[in-house]
Each structure stands twice: as C-alpha cells, then as structure tokens.
mmCIF file of C-alpha atoms in Angstrom:
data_model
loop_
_atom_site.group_PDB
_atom_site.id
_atom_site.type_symbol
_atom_site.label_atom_id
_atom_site.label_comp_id
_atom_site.label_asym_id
_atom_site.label_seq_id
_atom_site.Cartn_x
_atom_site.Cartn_y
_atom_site.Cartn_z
ATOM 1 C CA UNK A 1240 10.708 37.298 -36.299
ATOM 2 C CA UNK A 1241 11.910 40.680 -35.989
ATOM 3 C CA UNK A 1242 12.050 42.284 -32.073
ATOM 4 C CA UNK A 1243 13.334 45.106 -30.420
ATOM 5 C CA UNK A 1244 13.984 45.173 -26.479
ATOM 6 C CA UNK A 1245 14.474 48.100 -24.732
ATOM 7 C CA UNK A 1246 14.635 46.341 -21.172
ATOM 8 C CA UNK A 1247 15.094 49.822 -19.857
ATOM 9 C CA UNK A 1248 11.860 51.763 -19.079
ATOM 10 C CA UNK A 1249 12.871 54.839 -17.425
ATOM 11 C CA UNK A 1250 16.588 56.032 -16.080
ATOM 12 C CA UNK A 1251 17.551 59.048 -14.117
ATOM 13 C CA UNK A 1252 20.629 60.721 -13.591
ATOM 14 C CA UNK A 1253 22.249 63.449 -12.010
ATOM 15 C CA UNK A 1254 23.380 66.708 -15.069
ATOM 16 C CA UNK A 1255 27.141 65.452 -16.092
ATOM 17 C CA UNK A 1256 26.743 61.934 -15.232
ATOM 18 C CA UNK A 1257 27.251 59.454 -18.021
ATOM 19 C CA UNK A 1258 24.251 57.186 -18.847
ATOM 20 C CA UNK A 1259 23.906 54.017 -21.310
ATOM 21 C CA UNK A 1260 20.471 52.964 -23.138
ATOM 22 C CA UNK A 1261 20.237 49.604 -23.833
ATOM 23 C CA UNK A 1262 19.096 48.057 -27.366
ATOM 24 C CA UNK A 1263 19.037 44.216 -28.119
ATOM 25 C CA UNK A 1264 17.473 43.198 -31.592
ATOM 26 C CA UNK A 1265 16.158 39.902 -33.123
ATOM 27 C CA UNK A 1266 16.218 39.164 -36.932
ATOM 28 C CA UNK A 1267 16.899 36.134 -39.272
ATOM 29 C CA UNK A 1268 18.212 38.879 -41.621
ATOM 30 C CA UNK A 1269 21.699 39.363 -42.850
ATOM 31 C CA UNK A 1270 21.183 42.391 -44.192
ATOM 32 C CA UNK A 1271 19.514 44.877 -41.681
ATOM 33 C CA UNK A 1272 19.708 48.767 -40.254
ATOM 34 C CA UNK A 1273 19.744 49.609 -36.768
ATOM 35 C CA UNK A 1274 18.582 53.318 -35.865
ATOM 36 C CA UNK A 1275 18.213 55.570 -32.441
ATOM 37 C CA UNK A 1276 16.166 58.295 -32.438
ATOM 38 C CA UNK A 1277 14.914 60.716 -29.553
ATOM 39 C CA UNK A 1278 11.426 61.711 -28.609
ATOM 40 C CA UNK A 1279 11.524 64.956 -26.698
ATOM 41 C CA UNK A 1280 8.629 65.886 -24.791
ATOM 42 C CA UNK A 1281 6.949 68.122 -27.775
ATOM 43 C CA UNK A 1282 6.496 65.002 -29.856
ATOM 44 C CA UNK A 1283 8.548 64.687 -32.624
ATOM 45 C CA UNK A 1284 11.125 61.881 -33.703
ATOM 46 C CA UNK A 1285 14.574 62.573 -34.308
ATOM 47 C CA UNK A 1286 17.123 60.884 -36.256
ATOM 48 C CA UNK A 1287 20.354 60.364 -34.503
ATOM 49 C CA UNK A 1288 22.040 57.466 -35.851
ATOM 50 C CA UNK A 1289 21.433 54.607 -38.483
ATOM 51 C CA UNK A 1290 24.062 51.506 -38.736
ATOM 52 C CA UNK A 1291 23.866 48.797 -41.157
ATOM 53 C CA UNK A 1292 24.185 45.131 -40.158
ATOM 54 C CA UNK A 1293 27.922 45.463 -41.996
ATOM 55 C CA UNK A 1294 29.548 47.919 -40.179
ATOM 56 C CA UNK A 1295 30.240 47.229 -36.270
ATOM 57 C CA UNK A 1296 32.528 50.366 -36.241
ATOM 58 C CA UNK A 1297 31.444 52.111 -32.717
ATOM 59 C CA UNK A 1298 30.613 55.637 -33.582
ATOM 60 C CA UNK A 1299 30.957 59.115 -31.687
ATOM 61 C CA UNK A 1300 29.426 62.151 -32.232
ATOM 62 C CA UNK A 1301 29.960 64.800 -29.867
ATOM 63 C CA UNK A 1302 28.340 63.626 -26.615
ATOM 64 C CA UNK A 1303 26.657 60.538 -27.894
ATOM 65 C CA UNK A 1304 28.548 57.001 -28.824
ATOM 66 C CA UNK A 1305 27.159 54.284 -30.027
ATOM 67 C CA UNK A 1306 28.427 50.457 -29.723
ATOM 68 C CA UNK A 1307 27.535 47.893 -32.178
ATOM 69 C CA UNK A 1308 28.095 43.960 -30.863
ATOM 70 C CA UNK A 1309 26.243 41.411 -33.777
ATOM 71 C CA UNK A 1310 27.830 38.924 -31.320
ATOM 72 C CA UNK A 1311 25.255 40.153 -28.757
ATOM 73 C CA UNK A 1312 22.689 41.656 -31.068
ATOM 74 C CA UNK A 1313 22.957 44.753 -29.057
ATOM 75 C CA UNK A 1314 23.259 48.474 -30.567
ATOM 76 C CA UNK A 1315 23.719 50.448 -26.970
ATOM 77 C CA UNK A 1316 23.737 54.452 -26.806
ATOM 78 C CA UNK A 1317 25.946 55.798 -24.452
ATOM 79 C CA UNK A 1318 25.517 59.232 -23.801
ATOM 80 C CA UNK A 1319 28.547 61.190 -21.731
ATOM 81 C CA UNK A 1320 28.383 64.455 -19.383
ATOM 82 C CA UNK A 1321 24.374 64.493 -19.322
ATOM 83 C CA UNK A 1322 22.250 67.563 -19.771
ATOM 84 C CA UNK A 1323 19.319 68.464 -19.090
ATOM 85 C CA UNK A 1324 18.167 68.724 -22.203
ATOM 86 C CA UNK A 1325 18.748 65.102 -23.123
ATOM 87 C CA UNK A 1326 16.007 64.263 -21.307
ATOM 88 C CA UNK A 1327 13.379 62.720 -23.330
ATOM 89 C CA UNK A 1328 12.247 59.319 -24.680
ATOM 90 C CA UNK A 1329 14.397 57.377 -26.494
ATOM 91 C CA UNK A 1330 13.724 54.563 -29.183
ATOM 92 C CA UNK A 1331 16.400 52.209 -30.929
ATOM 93 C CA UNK A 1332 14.437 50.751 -34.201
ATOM 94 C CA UNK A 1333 15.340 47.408 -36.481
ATOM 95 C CA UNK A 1334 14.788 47.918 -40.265
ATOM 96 C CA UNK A 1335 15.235 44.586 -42.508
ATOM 97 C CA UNK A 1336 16.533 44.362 -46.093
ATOM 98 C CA UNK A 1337 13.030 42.010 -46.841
ATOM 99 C CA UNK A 1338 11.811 40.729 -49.952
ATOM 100 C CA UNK A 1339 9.008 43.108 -49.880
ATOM 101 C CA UNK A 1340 11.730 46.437 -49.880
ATOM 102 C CA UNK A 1341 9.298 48.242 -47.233
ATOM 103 C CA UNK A 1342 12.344 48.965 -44.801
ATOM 104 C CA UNK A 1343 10.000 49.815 -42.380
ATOM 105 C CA UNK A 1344 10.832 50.050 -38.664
ATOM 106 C CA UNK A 1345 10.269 47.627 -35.639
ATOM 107 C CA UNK A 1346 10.670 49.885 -32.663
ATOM 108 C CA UNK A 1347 11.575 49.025 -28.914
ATOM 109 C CA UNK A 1348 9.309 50.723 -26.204
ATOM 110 C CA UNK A 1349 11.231 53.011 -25.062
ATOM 111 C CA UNK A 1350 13.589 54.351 -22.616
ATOM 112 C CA UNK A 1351 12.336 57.312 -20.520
ATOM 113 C CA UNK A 1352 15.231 59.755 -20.035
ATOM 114 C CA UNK A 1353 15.707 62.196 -16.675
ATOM 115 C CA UNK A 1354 18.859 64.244 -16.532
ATOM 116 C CA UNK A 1355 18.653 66.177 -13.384
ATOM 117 C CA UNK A 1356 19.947 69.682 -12.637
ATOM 118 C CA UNK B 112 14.721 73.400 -45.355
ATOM 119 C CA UNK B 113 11.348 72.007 -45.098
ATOM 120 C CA UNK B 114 10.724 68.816 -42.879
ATOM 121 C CA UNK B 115 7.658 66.489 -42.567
ATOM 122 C CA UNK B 116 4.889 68.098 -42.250
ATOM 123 C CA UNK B 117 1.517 67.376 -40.485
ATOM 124 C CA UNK B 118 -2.232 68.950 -40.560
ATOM 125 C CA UNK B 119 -3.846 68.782 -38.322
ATOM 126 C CA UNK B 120 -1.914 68.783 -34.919
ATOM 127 C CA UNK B 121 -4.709 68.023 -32.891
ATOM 128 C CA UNK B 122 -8.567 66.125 -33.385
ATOM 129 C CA UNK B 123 -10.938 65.407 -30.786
ATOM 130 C CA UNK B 124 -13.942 63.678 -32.521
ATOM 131 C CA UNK B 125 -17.175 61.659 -31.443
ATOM 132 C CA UNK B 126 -16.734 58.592 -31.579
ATOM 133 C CA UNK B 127 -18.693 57.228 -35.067
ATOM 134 C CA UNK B 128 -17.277 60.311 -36.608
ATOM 135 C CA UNK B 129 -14.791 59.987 -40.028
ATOM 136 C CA UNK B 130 -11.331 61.449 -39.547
ATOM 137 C CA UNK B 131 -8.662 62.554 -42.100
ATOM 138 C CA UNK B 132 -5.112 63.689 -41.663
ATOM 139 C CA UNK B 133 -2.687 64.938 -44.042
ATOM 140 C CA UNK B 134 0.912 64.720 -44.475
ATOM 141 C CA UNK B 135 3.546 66.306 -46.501
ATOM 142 C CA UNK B 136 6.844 64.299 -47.079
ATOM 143 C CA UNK B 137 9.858 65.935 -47.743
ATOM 144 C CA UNK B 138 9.469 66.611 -51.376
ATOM 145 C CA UNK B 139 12.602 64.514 -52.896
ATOM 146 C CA UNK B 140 11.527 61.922 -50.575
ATOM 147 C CA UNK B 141 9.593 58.623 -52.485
ATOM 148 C CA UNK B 142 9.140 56.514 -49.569
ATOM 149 C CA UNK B 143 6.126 57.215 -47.376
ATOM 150 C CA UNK B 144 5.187 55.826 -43.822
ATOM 151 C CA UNK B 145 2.131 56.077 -41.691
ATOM 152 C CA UNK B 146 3.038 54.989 -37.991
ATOM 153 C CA UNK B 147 0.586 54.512 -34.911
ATOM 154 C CA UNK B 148 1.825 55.465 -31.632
ATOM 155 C CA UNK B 149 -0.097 55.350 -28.097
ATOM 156 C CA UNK B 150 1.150 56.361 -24.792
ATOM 157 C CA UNK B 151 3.991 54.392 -23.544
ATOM 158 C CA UNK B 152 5.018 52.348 -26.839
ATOM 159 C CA UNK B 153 7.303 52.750 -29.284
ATOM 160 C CA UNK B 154 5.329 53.902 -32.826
ATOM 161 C CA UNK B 155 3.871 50.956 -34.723
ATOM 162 C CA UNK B 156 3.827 50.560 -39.092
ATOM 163 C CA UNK B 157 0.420 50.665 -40.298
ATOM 164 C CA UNK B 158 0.932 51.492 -43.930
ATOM 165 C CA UNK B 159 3.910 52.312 -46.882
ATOM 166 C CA UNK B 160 3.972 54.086 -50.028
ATOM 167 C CA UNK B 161 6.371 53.837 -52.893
ATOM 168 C CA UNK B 162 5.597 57.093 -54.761
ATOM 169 C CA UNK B 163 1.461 57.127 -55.382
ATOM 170 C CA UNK B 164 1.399 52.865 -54.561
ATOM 171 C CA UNK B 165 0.352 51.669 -51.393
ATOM 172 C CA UNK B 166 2.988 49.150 -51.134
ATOM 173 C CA UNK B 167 2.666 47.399 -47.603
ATOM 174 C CA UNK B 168 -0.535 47.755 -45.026
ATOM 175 C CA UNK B 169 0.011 46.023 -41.337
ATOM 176 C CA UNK B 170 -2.869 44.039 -40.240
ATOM 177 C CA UNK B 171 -3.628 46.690 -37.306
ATOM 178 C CA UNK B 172 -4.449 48.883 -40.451
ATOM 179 C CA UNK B 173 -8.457 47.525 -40.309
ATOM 180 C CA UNK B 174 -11.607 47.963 -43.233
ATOM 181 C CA UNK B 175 -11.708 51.493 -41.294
ATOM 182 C CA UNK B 176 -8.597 52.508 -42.511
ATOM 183 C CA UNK B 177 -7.520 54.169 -45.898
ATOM 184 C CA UNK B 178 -4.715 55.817 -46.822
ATOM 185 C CA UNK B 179 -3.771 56.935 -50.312
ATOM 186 C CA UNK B 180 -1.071 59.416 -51.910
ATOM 187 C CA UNK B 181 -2.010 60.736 -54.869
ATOM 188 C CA UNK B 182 0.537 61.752 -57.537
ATOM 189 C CA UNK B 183 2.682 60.638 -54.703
ATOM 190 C CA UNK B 184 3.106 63.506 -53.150
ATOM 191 C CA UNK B 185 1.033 64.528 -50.282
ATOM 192 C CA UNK B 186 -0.583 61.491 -48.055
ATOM 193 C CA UNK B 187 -3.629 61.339 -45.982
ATOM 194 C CA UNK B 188 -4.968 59.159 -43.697
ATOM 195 C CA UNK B 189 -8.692 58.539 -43.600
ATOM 196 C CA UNK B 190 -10.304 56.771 -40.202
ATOM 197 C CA UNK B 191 -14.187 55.763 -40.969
ATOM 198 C CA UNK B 192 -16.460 55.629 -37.716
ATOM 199 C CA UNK B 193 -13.689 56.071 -34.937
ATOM 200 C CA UNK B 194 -13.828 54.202 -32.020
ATOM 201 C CA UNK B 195 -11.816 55.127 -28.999
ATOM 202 C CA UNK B 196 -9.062 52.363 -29.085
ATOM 203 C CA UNK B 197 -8.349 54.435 -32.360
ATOM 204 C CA UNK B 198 -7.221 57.013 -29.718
ATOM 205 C CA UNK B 199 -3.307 57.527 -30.904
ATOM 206 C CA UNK B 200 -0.712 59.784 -32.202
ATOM 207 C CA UNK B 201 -0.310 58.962 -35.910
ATOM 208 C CA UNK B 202 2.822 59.682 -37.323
ATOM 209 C CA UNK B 203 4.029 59.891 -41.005
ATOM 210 C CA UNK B 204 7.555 59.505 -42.305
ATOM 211 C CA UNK B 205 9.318 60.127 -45.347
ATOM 212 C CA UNK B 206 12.618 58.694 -46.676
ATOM 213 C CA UNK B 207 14.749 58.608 -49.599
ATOM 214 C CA UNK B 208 14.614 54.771 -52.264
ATOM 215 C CA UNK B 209 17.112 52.474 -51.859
ATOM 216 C CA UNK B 210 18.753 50.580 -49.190
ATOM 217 C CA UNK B 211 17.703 51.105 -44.926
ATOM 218 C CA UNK B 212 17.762 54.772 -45.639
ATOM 219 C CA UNK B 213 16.580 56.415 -42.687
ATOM 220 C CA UNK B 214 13.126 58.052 -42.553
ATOM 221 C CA UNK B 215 12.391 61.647 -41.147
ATOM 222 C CA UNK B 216 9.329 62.086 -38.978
ATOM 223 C CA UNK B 217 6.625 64.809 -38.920
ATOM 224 C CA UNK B 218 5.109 66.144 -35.850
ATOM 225 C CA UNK B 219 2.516 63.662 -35.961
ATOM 226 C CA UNK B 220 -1.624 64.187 -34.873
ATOM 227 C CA UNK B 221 -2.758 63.648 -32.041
ATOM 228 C CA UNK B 222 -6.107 62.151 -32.174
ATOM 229 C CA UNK B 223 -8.777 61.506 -29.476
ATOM 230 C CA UNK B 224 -11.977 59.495 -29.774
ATOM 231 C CA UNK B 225 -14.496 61.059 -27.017
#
C-alpha cells in the first residue's frame, strides 16, 4: 500500500538557522515520483520539486536541497539560512506509475514551518 | 501565464443545500484532479479526469458527489445535500499526460456546511 509519513508536525527555528523536513514513503512500485510542495498560509500549493524513483541524484536549488535514499525510502528537504518567509506548511507527496495511469498523489500530513525573526 | 484557477473562493451553505465549484486547468493541461483537504491533513484524491473522462473516483467521493468536465476543459464539482463533515477545502489540479508529471494547484474553495 502506498504511505507517506511526515513524522514531523510542526518545527521552529530561529531566521538563518538551517532546518530539515523529514519524508519516508511506502510503495510496492518500481516505478514512482516523489514531490515537495509548500502551503503558505494564503492557501495555495506549490510545486518545488518532483524526483522519479530512478534518479537518487541529491538536488540543490538555491536555498533548498533535497536528499533522495531508496535504501531508506526517505526524500528529506533540507532547507539552509531560514527566512521568514519559509514559514508555511509543507507536504512531501508519493505518485505511482499504476496500472490505472491516474498518477495521483498520496500526501503526508504535513510539517508546520516557523522561521523566527 | 495563467495558473489554476478556482470560482468560488469561499461558500458557506445550509446544510441540505447543493453546492457547485468550478475549476479551470491550465489550458494545455489534460490531466485533471479534484483533491479534499481539511484542517491539519495533507489534501486527499477524490476524483481524475483524462480530458472530458472521469477516469478514477476514490471511495470518499460518495452518491453526493459528481464531478464532470465537459469538452474537457473546465471542471466542476457538484455536492448534493451537504452535510457538515463535507466541511473542507477542495482543491483542483491540473497536469500535463504522460509519466509522474507534476500537477499545479489552484487556490482551492473553501467550503463550510452551517
């Protein structure tokens, strides 16, 4: 069955610290996507990453890495020098490669996001 | 650049009272989602479109529940005699075909069952 833990309900840190969100999956799939996206507090998703089951190159984008482990089924997001304007709700989502070709997304709960100033 | 878009933002409705929402997918996008959301979870599938055919519906998507997408374009979302554990934020996505592409949100609506 397909899961997505995000053991991680709410973090807070100081502006500049760095802070990791944690992401571990479940699937019986070989073929599957792995996606963050952030929630800020007027509502609407945000893309900021997809990785396919195929690729465990870590990836860096400005601020924000990402580190892909199938050995641990994990896909954390590690974001460095916080600002205050990361704050927000975070969600790491599972897509499957399934006979039915939905792709649609199993999402974690959530980790709650405080970057103090 | 046009994103997802959503109408309306907001509904507050008697409970027993039908509901529709609309959503606009990006327009070179074939895939279409419908997501339910409440306060504290991540969003949850309820339905998928490939171009105007309903494709997939998740078993929270009850006899109360119809979506279609007509000329598979627009989408809405119709909720027959509301009840207030349909009190959510429904979200709709859009994506591109093919392979784990990944799918763009709207601004969702915000519904509440009184």
């Amino acid at each position: 069955a397909q899961k997505v833990t995000q053991a991680q309900t709410e973090i807070s840190v100081v502006e500049k610290e760095d802070v990791t969100l944690d992401c571990v999956y479940e699937t019986r799939d070989t073929t599957y996507y792995l996606f963050w996206y952030k929630q800020p507090p007027s509502g609407e998703l945000v893309f900021l990453i997809r990785r396919n089951s195929f690729d465990e190159q870590n990836e860096i984008s400005g601020r924000y890495s990402w580190n892909f482990q199938k050995s641990t089924s994990s896909f954390n997001f590690t974001i460095t020098a916080s600002q205050v304007v990361d704050s927000a709700v975070y969600f790491c989502a599972l897509s499957e490669d399934d006979t039915s070709g939905t792709y649609k997304y199993i999402f974690g709960t959530g980790t709650r996001l405080k970057v103090l100033a | 650049d046009t994103g997802v878009s959503q109408d309306p933002r907001h509904k507050i409705t008697k409970r027993g009272q039908n509901v529709t929402f609309r959503c606009d997918p990006i327009s070179e996008h074939n895939r279409l989602y419908w997501y339910r959301q409440t306060l504290g979870q991540g969003p949850e599938f309820l339905t998928y479109f490939q171009n105007e055919a309903q494709l997939e519906k998740s078993r929270l998507l009850s006899n109360r529940f119809s979506a279609e997408r007509p000329k598979g374009s627009f989408s809405t979302l119709e909720i027959q005699r509301t009840e207030q554990g349909d009190s959510a934020m429904y979200l709709c996505a859009s994506s591109l075909s093919g392979q784990g592409y990944e799918q763009f949100f709207g601004p969702g609506t915000r519904l509440t069952v009184l």
